[in-house]
Amino acid sequence: MDIFDSLESEVRSYSRNWDAVFDSASGSTMHSEDGRTFLDFFAGAGALNYGHNNPVLLRPLLDHLQSGAVVHSLDMKTPAKRRFLETFEELILKPRDLDYKVMFPGPTGTNTVEAALKLARKVTGRTQILSFTNAFHGMTLGSLSVTGNSMKRHGAGVPLTNTTSMPYDGYLEGQVPDFLWLRQALEDSGSGLDRPAAVIVETVQGEGGLRAARASWLRGLADLCHQHGVLLIVDDVQAGCGRTGTFFSFEEAGITPDIVCLSKSISGYGLPMALTLFKPEHDLWSPGEHNGTFRGHNPAFITATAALEHYWRDGRFAADVAGLAAQLREGLSRIAAATEGSVVRGRGLLTGIYYADPEAARKIAAESFARGLLVETSGPRSEVVKTMPALTTTAGELQTGLDILADAAEYVTGEPVTLTSVA
Ligand SMILES: *Cc1c(COP(=O)(O)O)cnc(C)c1O
């Protein structure tokens, strides 16, 4: 028994599946103290879209820290914050014709979700929030109230109220037309559904099983919200920052949410940072009404700015990600084809394989670890093998990871996989 097992709380989770002490990392590779090397297709659960210790971000971070510049400043004005805001406006908002105010909530995903829910209720004067089956939005009370997973919900210890869960795209396997019940319920004053303040949605369900909403479904949802004066919140904490190919995951659908939540990879370097974006007419906060000590951390502004400048000035990076995503999907499709009932789920570099046998995915992830590949599982029964490589992964690394995954799947399922090399 080591200090991690003896002193650290039973609540720890990743360290149980991955029994290694990770001591160094670079790009898509992690090393452990005992000399093992791992290919990282987990990428900090989406917080490391640009890989580990990316030198493009490390250099300006070190310069900042050594220069005597301010590190902590609550929401005071600093040059690092100025440059981040200017760059975000120039490279992200303006080219996409998005007119959003930028709020810095606390530095985590659940902080931006809490801010979004609070603002939606304040703006509309209504209490109900609609969320979706298998959604994941974070672990504080408001975020849990819109999260699907029963084990996590139960952990709240109090009733989670003022929310209603709706079927996500694909949940009813196409047996009913999209939004059949919701449209009817919103139009019928006898439906018993109080008019909601907002709907909160992930375009790809990162934790809940990697279902990806179709663009037409997202457009249908946005139209329905618009017709009924219900705010649309897109939680882009995991699927944003290029994960699905475009900076925001909703760009392909051509929708403009009222509120957008970003965190995980917005700092680019794995430093804690979050943004809540909303249409200017919704900026009804009173000064200090939503506060916090760590809102806008200067080292995170530095790496966030460097990431935007290096990767998002033109369309080249997005094109590279699209190429990798096609390669990943092709490889995963071949692995899935070997096993009856398996299907590829997800979008972009947030893609995985659903297994009908709930034990299979967990075993494949464990076997991948033994063979030097970090992949996690997703879904209520951990039934999906989830691959989430850094967006900076090379085609060669991607192929190596797919080869390991194919071997692990073959070993666990006993079904031979034919994986022709695409790299
Ligand atoms: C990870 C995640 C969150 C919560 O972020 P934390 O930083 O863990 O609080 C919220 N929403 C989505 C979609 C996430 O993937």
Coordinates of C-alpha atoms and ligand atoms in Angstrom, one line a residue:
M1 CA 0.0 0.0 0.0
D2 CA 1.5 3.4 -1.0
I3 CA 0.7 6.9 0.3
F4 CA -1.9 7.3 -2.5
D5 CA -3.9 4.3 -1.2
S6 CA -3.3 5.0 2.5
L7 CA -3.9 8.7 2.7
E8 CA -5.8 9.8 -0.3
S9 CA -9.6 9.5 -0.1
E10 CA -11.6 6.5 -1.5
V11 CA -13.1 9.0 -3.9
R12 CA -10.0 8.8 -6.2
S13 CA -10.9 7.1 -9.5
Y14 CA -8.5 7.3 -12.5
S15 CA -5.5 6.3 -10.3
R16 CA -7.3 3.0 -9.6
N17 CA -7.5 2.0 -13.2
W18 CA -4.1 3.3 -14.2
D19 CA -1.7 1.9 -11.6
A20 CA 1.4 4.0 -12.4
V21 CA 3.1 7.1 -11.0
F22 CA 3.3 9.4 -14.0
D23 CA 6.4 11.6 -13.7
S24 CA 6.9 13.2 -17.1
A25 CA 5.1 13.9 -20.3
S26 CA 5.5 15.4 -23.7
G27 CA 2.9 15.8 -26.5
S28 CA 0.9 12.5 -26.6
T29 CA 3.4 10.5 -24.5
M30 CA 3.5 10.0 -20.7
H31 CA 6.2 8.3 -18.7
S32 CA 5.9 6.6 -15.3
E33 CA 8.5 6.5 -12.5
D34 CA 9.2 2.8 -13.2
G35 CA 10.2 3.5 -16.7
R36 CA 7.1 2.6 -18.6
T37 CA 5.9 4.7 -21.6
F38 CA 2.3 5.3 -22.5
L39 CA 0.6 6.8 -25.5
D40 CA -2.0 9.1 -24.1
F41 CA -5.4 8.9 -25.8
F42 CA -7.1 10.4 -22.8
A43 CA -5.6 13.9 -22.9
G44 CA -6.6 15.0 -19.5
A45 CA -10.2 14.2 -20.2
G46 CA -10.1 16.9 -22.8
A47 CA -8.0 19.4 -20.9
L48 CA -4.9 18.7 -23.0
N49 CA -6.1 19.3 -26.6
Y50 CA -2.6 20.6 -27.5
G51 CA -0.8 17.8 -25.8
H52 CA 1.4 17.7 -22.7
N53 CA 4.0 20.5 -22.1
N54 CA 3.5 22.0 -25.5
P55 CA 6.6 24.2 -26.0
V56 CA 4.5 26.7 -28.0
L57 CA 2.7 27.4 -24.7
L58 CA 5.4 26.6 -22.2
R59 CA 7.8 29.3 -23.5
P60 CA 5.4 32.3 -22.9
L61 CA 4.3 30.8 -19.6
L62 CA 7.9 30.6 -18.3
D63 CA 8.6 34.1 -19.6
H64 CA 5.5 35.4 -17.8
L65 CA 6.4 33.6 -14.5
Q66 CA 10.0 34.9 -14.6
S67 CA 9.2 38.5 -15.5
G68 CA 7.6 39.5 -12.2
A69 CA 4.2 39.8 -13.8
V70 CA 1.1 39.5 -11.7
V71 CA 0.0 35.9 -11.2
H72 CA -3.2 36.2 -9.1
S73 CA -5.5 39.1 -9.5
L74 CA -9.2 38.0 -9.1
D75 CA -10.9 40.0 -11.8
M76 CA -8.7 43.0 -11.8
K77 CA -7.3 44.4 -15.1
T78 CA -3.9 43.0 -16.2
P79 CA -2.0 43.0 -19.5
A80 CA -2.4 39.2 -19.7
K81 CA -6.2 39.5 -19.5
R82 CA -6.2 42.3 -22.0
R83 CA -4.3 40.3 -24.5
F84 CA -6.5 37.2 -24.0
L85 CA -9.7 39.2 -24.5
E86 CA -8.3 41.0 -27.6
T87 CA -7.1 37.7 -29.1
F88 CA -10.3 35.8 -28.3
E89 CA -12.4 38.6 -29.9
E90 CA -10.2 38.8 -33.0
L91 CA -9.5 35.1 -33.7
I92 CA -12.6 33.3 -32.3
L93 CA -15.6 35.6 -31.9
K94 CA -15.3 38.0 -34.9
P95 CA -14.5 35.5 -37.6
R96 CA -17.6 33.4 -36.5
D97 CA -19.8 36.5 -36.3
L98 CA -20.5 35.7 -32.6
D99 CA -21.6 38.6 -30.5
Y100 CA -20.9 37.3 -27.0
K101 CA -19.9 39.0 -23.7
V102 CA -17.2 37.1 -21.9
M103 CA -17.5 36.1 -18.2
F104 CA -14.8 34.5 -16.1
P105 CA -16.4 32.2 -13.6
G106 CA -14.4 30.0 -11.3
P107 CA -11.8 28.0 -13.2
T108 CA -13.5 24.7 -13.7
G109 CA -16.2 23.2 -16.0
T110 CA -18.8 23.0 -13.3
N111 CA -18.2 26.7 -12.4
T112 CA -19.1 27.8 -15.9
V113 CA -22.2 25.5 -15.9
E114 CA -23.4 27.0 -12.5
A115 CA -22.9 30.5 -13.9
A116 CA -24.9 29.6 -17.0
L117 CA -27.8 28.1 -15.1
K118 CA -27.9 31.0 -12.7
L119 CA -27.9 33.6 -15.5
A120 CA -30.6 31.8 -17.5
R121 CA -32.9 31.8 -14.5
K122 CA -32.1 35.4 -13.7
V123 CA -32.7 36.5 -17.3
T124 CA -36.0 34.7 -17.8
G125 CA -37.4 34.8 -14.3
R126 CA -38.2 31.1 -14.6
T127 CA -36.9 28.2 -12.6
Q128 CA -37.0 25.0 -14.8
I129 CA -34.1 23.8 -16.8
L130 CA -34.4 21.0 -19.4
S131 CA -31.4 18.7 -19.8
F132 CA -30.9 15.4 -21.6
T133 CA -30.6 11.7 -20.8
N134 CA -26.9 10.7 -20.1
A135 CA -25.8 14.3 -19.9
F136 CA -22.8 15.2 -17.8
H137 CA -22.3 18.8 -16.7
G138 CA -20.3 18.6 -13.5
M139 CA -20.4 17.7 -9.8
T140 CA -21.7 20.7 -7.9
L141 CA -25.4 20.8 -7.1
G142 CA -26.7 22.9 -10.0
S143 CA -24.6 20.9 -12.5
L144 CA -25.6 17.6 -10.9
S145 CA -29.3 18.6 -11.2
V146 CA -28.9 18.5 -15.0
T147 CA -26.6 15.4 -15.1
G148 CA -28.1 12.0 -15.9
N149 CA -25.9 9.5 -14.1
S150 CA -27.8 8.1 -11.1
M151 CA -24.7 7.3 -9.0
K152 CA -23.4 10.8 -9.4
R153 CA -26.9 12.3 -8.8
H154 CA -27.3 10.3 -5.6
G155 CA -24.0 11.7 -4.3
A156 CA -25.7 15.1 -4.0
G157 CA -27.4 14.0 -0.8
V158 CA -30.3 16.4 -1.3
P159 CA -33.1 16.4 -3.9
L160 CA -32.1 17.7 -7.2
T161 CA -35.0 19.9 -8.3
N162 CA -36.2 22.4 -10.9
T163 CA -34.9 20.3 -13.8
T164 CA -36.5 17.8 -16.3
S165 CA -34.6 15.2 -18.3
M166 CA -35.5 14.7 -22.0
P167 CA -34.4 12.0 -24.5
Y168 CA -31.1 13.0 -26.2
D169 CA -30.7 12.4 -30.0
G170 CA -30.7 8.6 -30.6
Y171 CA -31.9 7.7 -27.1
L172 CA -35.2 6.4 -28.5
E173 CA -33.4 4.9 -31.5
G174 CA -35.4 6.9 -34.0
Q175 CA -38.8 5.4 -32.9
V176 CA -40.4 8.8 -32.5
P177 CA -39.9 12.0 -34.5
D178 CA -37.4 14.4 -32.9
F179 CA -38.9 16.6 -30.1
L180 CA -42.4 15.1 -30.5
W181 CA -43.2 15.3 -26.9
L182 CA -41.3 18.5 -26.1
R183 CA -42.9 20.5 -28.9
Q184 CA -46.4 19.4 -27.9
A185 CA -45.7 20.0 -24.2
L186 CA -44.4 23.5 -24.8
E187 CA -47.4 24.4 -26.9
D188 CA -50.0 22.9 -24.6
S189 CA -50.9 24.9 -21.4
G190 CA -52.2 21.6 -20.0
S191 CA -49.0 19.6 -20.4
G192 CA -47.8 20.2 -16.8
L193 CA -44.4 21.2 -18.1
D194 CA -43.6 24.7 -16.7
R195 CA -42.1 26.9 -19.3
P196 CA -38.4 26.4 -18.8
A197 CA -35.7 29.1 -18.4
A198 CA -33.3 27.1 -20.6
V199 CA -32.2 23.9 -22.2
I200 CA -28.7 22.7 -21.6
V201 CA -27.1 20.4 -24.1
E202 CA -23.8 18.8 -25.1
T203 CA -23.3 18.3 -28.8
V204 CA -21.4 15.1 -28.1
Q205 CA -21.9 13.4 -24.7
G206 CA -18.3 13.1 -23.5
E207 CA -19.0 11.3 -20.3
G208 CA -22.4 9.8 -20.9
G209 CA -21.5 7.3 -23.7
L210 CA -20.3 9.4 -26.7
R211 CA -23.6 9.8 -28.4
A212 CA -23.2 12.7 -30.9
A213 CA -26.2 14.8 -31.8
R214 CA -27.0 15.2 -35.5
A215 CA -26.7 18.8 -36.8
S216 CA -30.4 18.7 -37.8
W217 CA -31.4 17.6 -34.3
L218 CA -29.4 20.6 -32.8
R219 CA -31.0 22.9 -35.3
G220 CA -34.4 21.6 -34.4
L221 CA -33.7 22.1 -30.7
A222 CA -32.4 25.7 -31.3
D223 CA -35.5 26.5 -33.4
L224 CA -37.8 25.1 -30.7
C225 CA -36.1 27.1 -28.0
H226 CA -36.2 30.3 -30.1
Q227 CA -40.0 29.8 -30.8
H228 CA -40.7 29.5 -27.1
G229 CA -38.3 32.1 -25.6
V230 CA -36.3 29.4 -23.9
L231 CA -32.5 30.0 -23.7
L232 CA -30.2 27.5 -25.3
I233 CA -27.1 26.7 -23.3
V234 CA -24.4 24.6 -25.1
D235 CA -22.0 23.0 -22.6
D236 CA -18.8 22.9 -24.8
V237 CA -16.5 22.2 -21.8
Q238 CA -15.3 18.9 -23.4
A239 CA -16.4 19.1 -27.1
G240 CA -15.2 22.6 -27.6
C241 CA -11.7 24.1 -28.3
G242 CA -11.3 22.1 -31.5
R243 CA -12.1 18.6 -30.2
T244 CA -14.7 18.0 -33.0
G245 CA -12.7 19.9 -35.6
T246 CA -14.1 23.4 -35.3
F247 CA -13.3 25.7 -32.4
F248 CA -16.9 25.4 -31.1
S249 CA -18.6 22.0 -31.5
F250 CA -21.9 23.7 -32.6
E251 CA -20.4 25.5 -35.7
E252 CA -21.2 22.6 -38.0
A253 CA -24.9 22.8 -37.0
G254 CA -24.9 26.5 -37.8
I255 CA -26.7 27.4 -34.5
T256 CA -26.0 30.3 -32.2
P257 CA -26.6 29.3 -28.5
D258 CA -27.6 32.0 -26.1
I259 CA -25.0 30.8 -23.6
V260 CA -21.8 28.8 -24.1
C261 CA -19.7 27.1 -21.5
L262 CA -16.0 26.5 -22.1
S263 CA -13.3 25.1 -19.8
K264 CA -11.0 22.0 -20.0
S265 CA -8.8 23.1 -23.0
I266 CA -9.4 26.8 -23.1
S267 CA -6.1 27.5 -21.3
G268 CA -4.5 25.0 -23.6
Y269 CA -1.9 23.9 -21.2
G270 CA -4.0 22.1 -18.6
L271 CA -4.1 25.1 -16.3
P272 CA -7.5 25.7 -14.7
M273 CA -9.6 28.2 -16.6
A274 CA -13.2 28.6 -17.7
L275 CA -15.4 31.0 -19.7
T276 CA -19.1 31.6 -19.9
L277 CA -20.1 33.4 -23.1
F278 CA -23.6 34.9 -23.6
K279 CA -25.4 37.3 -25.9
P280 CA -25.0 40.9 -24.7
E281 CA -28.8 41.3 -24.0
H282 CA -28.5 38.6 -21.4
D283 CA -25.7 40.4 -19.5
L284 CA -28.0 41.3 -16.6
W285 CA -25.5 40.5 -13.8
S286 CA -25.0 43.0 -11.0
P287 CA -21.4 43.7 -10.2
G288 CA -20.1 40.9 -8.0
E289 CA -23.4 39.0 -8.1
H290 CA -21.4 35.8 -9.2
N291 CA -18.0 36.0 -7.6
G292 CA -15.0 33.8 -7.0
T293 CA -11.3 34.0 -6.0
F294 CA -9.9 32.3 -9.0
R295 CA -11.6 33.9 -11.9
G296 CA -9.1 34.5 -14.7
H297 CA -5.7 33.3 -13.6
N298 CA -3.0 35.1 -15.4
P299 CA -0.7 32.1 -16.3
A300 CA -3.8 30.5 -17.9
F301 CA -4.5 33.7 -19.9
I302 CA -0.9 33.6 -21.2
T303 CA -1.2 30.0 -22.4
A304 CA -4.7 30.4 -23.7
T305 CA -3.6 33.4 -25.8
A306 CA -0.6 31.5 -27.1
A307 CA -2.8 28.6 -28.1
L308 CA -5.3 30.8 -30.0
E309 CA -2.5 32.6 -31.8
H310 CA -0.6 29.5 -32.8
Y311 CA -3.5 27.2 -33.7
W312 CA -6.5 29.3 -34.6
R313 CA -5.2 32.2 -36.8
D314 CA -6.2 30.3 -39.9
G315 CA -7.9 27.1 -40.9
R316 CA -4.9 24.9 -41.1
F317 CA -5.1 23.3 -37.7
A318 CA -8.8 22.6 -38.1
A319 CA -8.0 20.8 -41.4
D320 CA -5.3 18.7 -39.7
V321 CA -7.8 17.7 -37.0
A322 CA -10.3 16.7 -39.7
G323 CA -7.7 14.4 -41.2
L324 CA -6.9 12.8 -37.9
A325 CA -10.6 12.4 -37.1
A326 CA -11.2 10.6 -40.4
Q327 CA -8.2 8.3 -39.7
L328 CA -9.5 7.6 -36.1
R329 CA -13.0 6.8 -37.3
E330 CA -11.8 4.5 -40.0
G331 CA -9.6 2.6 -37.5
L332 CA -12.3 2.4 -34.9
S333 CA -14.9 1.2 -37.5
R334 CA -12.7 -1.7 -38.3
I335 CA -12.3 -2.7 -34.7
A336 CA -16.0 -2.3 -34.1
A337 CA -16.8 -4.4 -37.2
A338 CA -15.1 -7.4 -35.6
T339 CA -17.6 -7.6 -32.8
E340 CA -21.4 -8.2 -33.1
G341 CA -23.4 -5.3 -31.8
S342 CA -20.5 -2.8 -31.6
V343 CA -20.8 0.6 -33.2
V344 CA -18.6 3.7 -33.4
R345 CA -20.0 6.7 -31.6
G346 CA -18.9 10.3 -31.3
R347 CA -17.5 13.0 -33.6
G348 CA -14.1 14.4 -34.4
L349 CA -11.4 13.3 -32.0
L350 CA -14.1 12.5 -29.4
T351 CA -14.9 9.1 -30.8
G352 CA -15.2 5.6 -29.4
I353 CA -16.7 2.1 -29.7
Y354 CA -19.9 1.0 -28.0
Y355 CA -19.9 -2.6 -26.9
A356 CA -23.1 -4.6 -26.2
D357 CA -21.3 -6.6 -23.6
P358 CA -20.9 -4.1 -20.7
E359 CA -17.7 -5.8 -19.5
A360 CA -16.0 -5.7 -22.9
A361 CA -15.2 -2.0 -22.9
R362 CA -13.7 -2.0 -19.4
K363 CA -11.6 -5.0 -20.2
I364 CA -10.3 -3.5 -23.5
A365 CA -9.4 -0.2 -21.7
A366 CA -7.5 -2.2 -19.0
E367 CA -5.8 -4.4 -21.6
S368 CA -4.8 -1.2 -23.6
F369 CA -3.2 0.2 -20.4
A370 CA -1.2 -3.0 -20.0
R371 CA 0.0 -2.6 -23.6
G372 CA 1.0 1.1 -23.2
L373 CA -2.1 3.0 -24.3
L374 CA -4.3 5.3 -22.1
V375 CA -7.9 5.1 -23.0
E376 CA -10.9 5.5 -20.7
T377 CA -14.5 4.3 -20.8
S378 CA -17.6 6.4 -21.1
G379 CA -21.3 5.8 -20.5
P380 CA -23.6 4.7 -17.6
R381 CA -22.2 1.2 -17.6
S382 CA -18.7 2.1 -18.9
E383 CA -19.8 0.4 -22.1
V384 CA -17.9 2.6 -24.5
V385 CA -14.2 2.6 -25.1
K386 CA -13.4 6.3 -25.5
T387 CA -10.5 7.6 -27.5
M388 CA -9.6 11.3 -27.1
P389 CA -6.1 11.8 -28.4
A390 CA -4.5 15.3 -28.3
L391 CA -5.4 17.3 -31.4
T392 CA -1.6 17.6 -32.0
T393 CA -1.2 13.8 -32.2
T394 CA 0.7 12.7 -35.3
A395 CA -0.9 10.4 -37.9
G396 CA 1.8 7.8 -36.9
E397 CA 1.0 8.0 -33.2
L398 CA -2.7 7.7 -34.0
Q399 CA -2.0 4.5 -36.0
T400 CA 0.1 3.1 -33.2
G401 CA -2.7 3.7 -30.7
L402 CA -5.2 2.1 -33.1
D403 CA -2.9 -0.9 -33.5
I404 CA -2.7 -1.3 -29.7
L405 CA -6.4 -0.9 -29.3
A406 CA -7.1 -3.5 -32.0
D407 CA -4.8 -6.0 -30.3
A408 CA -6.5 -5.3 -26.9
A409 CA -9.9 -5.7 -28.5
E410 CA -8.9 -8.9 -30.2
Y411 CA -7.4 -10.3 -27.0
V412 CA -10.6 -9.5 -24.9
T413 CA -13.3 -10.4 -27.5
G414 CA -11.5 -13.2 -29.2
E415 CA -12.6 -11.7 -32.5
P416 CA -9.8 -11.1 -35.1
V417 CA -9.6 -7.4 -36.2
T418 CA -8.3 -6.5 -39.7
L419 CA -6.7 -3.2 -39.4
T420 CA -4.9 -2.0 -42.5
S421 CA -2.5 0.8 -41.8
V422 CA -3.7 4.1 -43.0
A423 CA -0.7 6.2 -41.8
Ligands
LIG1 C1 -15.7 17.8 -17.6 C2 -17.1 18.4 -17.9 C3 -17.7 19.3 -17.0 C4 -17.2 19.6 -15.6 O1 -15.9 20.1 -15.6 P1 -15.0 20.1 -14.3 O2 -13.8 20.9 -14.6 O3 -14.7 18.7 -14.0 O4 -15.9 20.7 -13.2 C5 -18.9 19.9 -17.4 N1 -19.4 19.6 -18.6 C6 -18.8 18.8 -19.5 C7 -19.5 18.5 -20.8 C8 -17.6 18.1 -19.1 O5 -17.1 17.2 -20.0

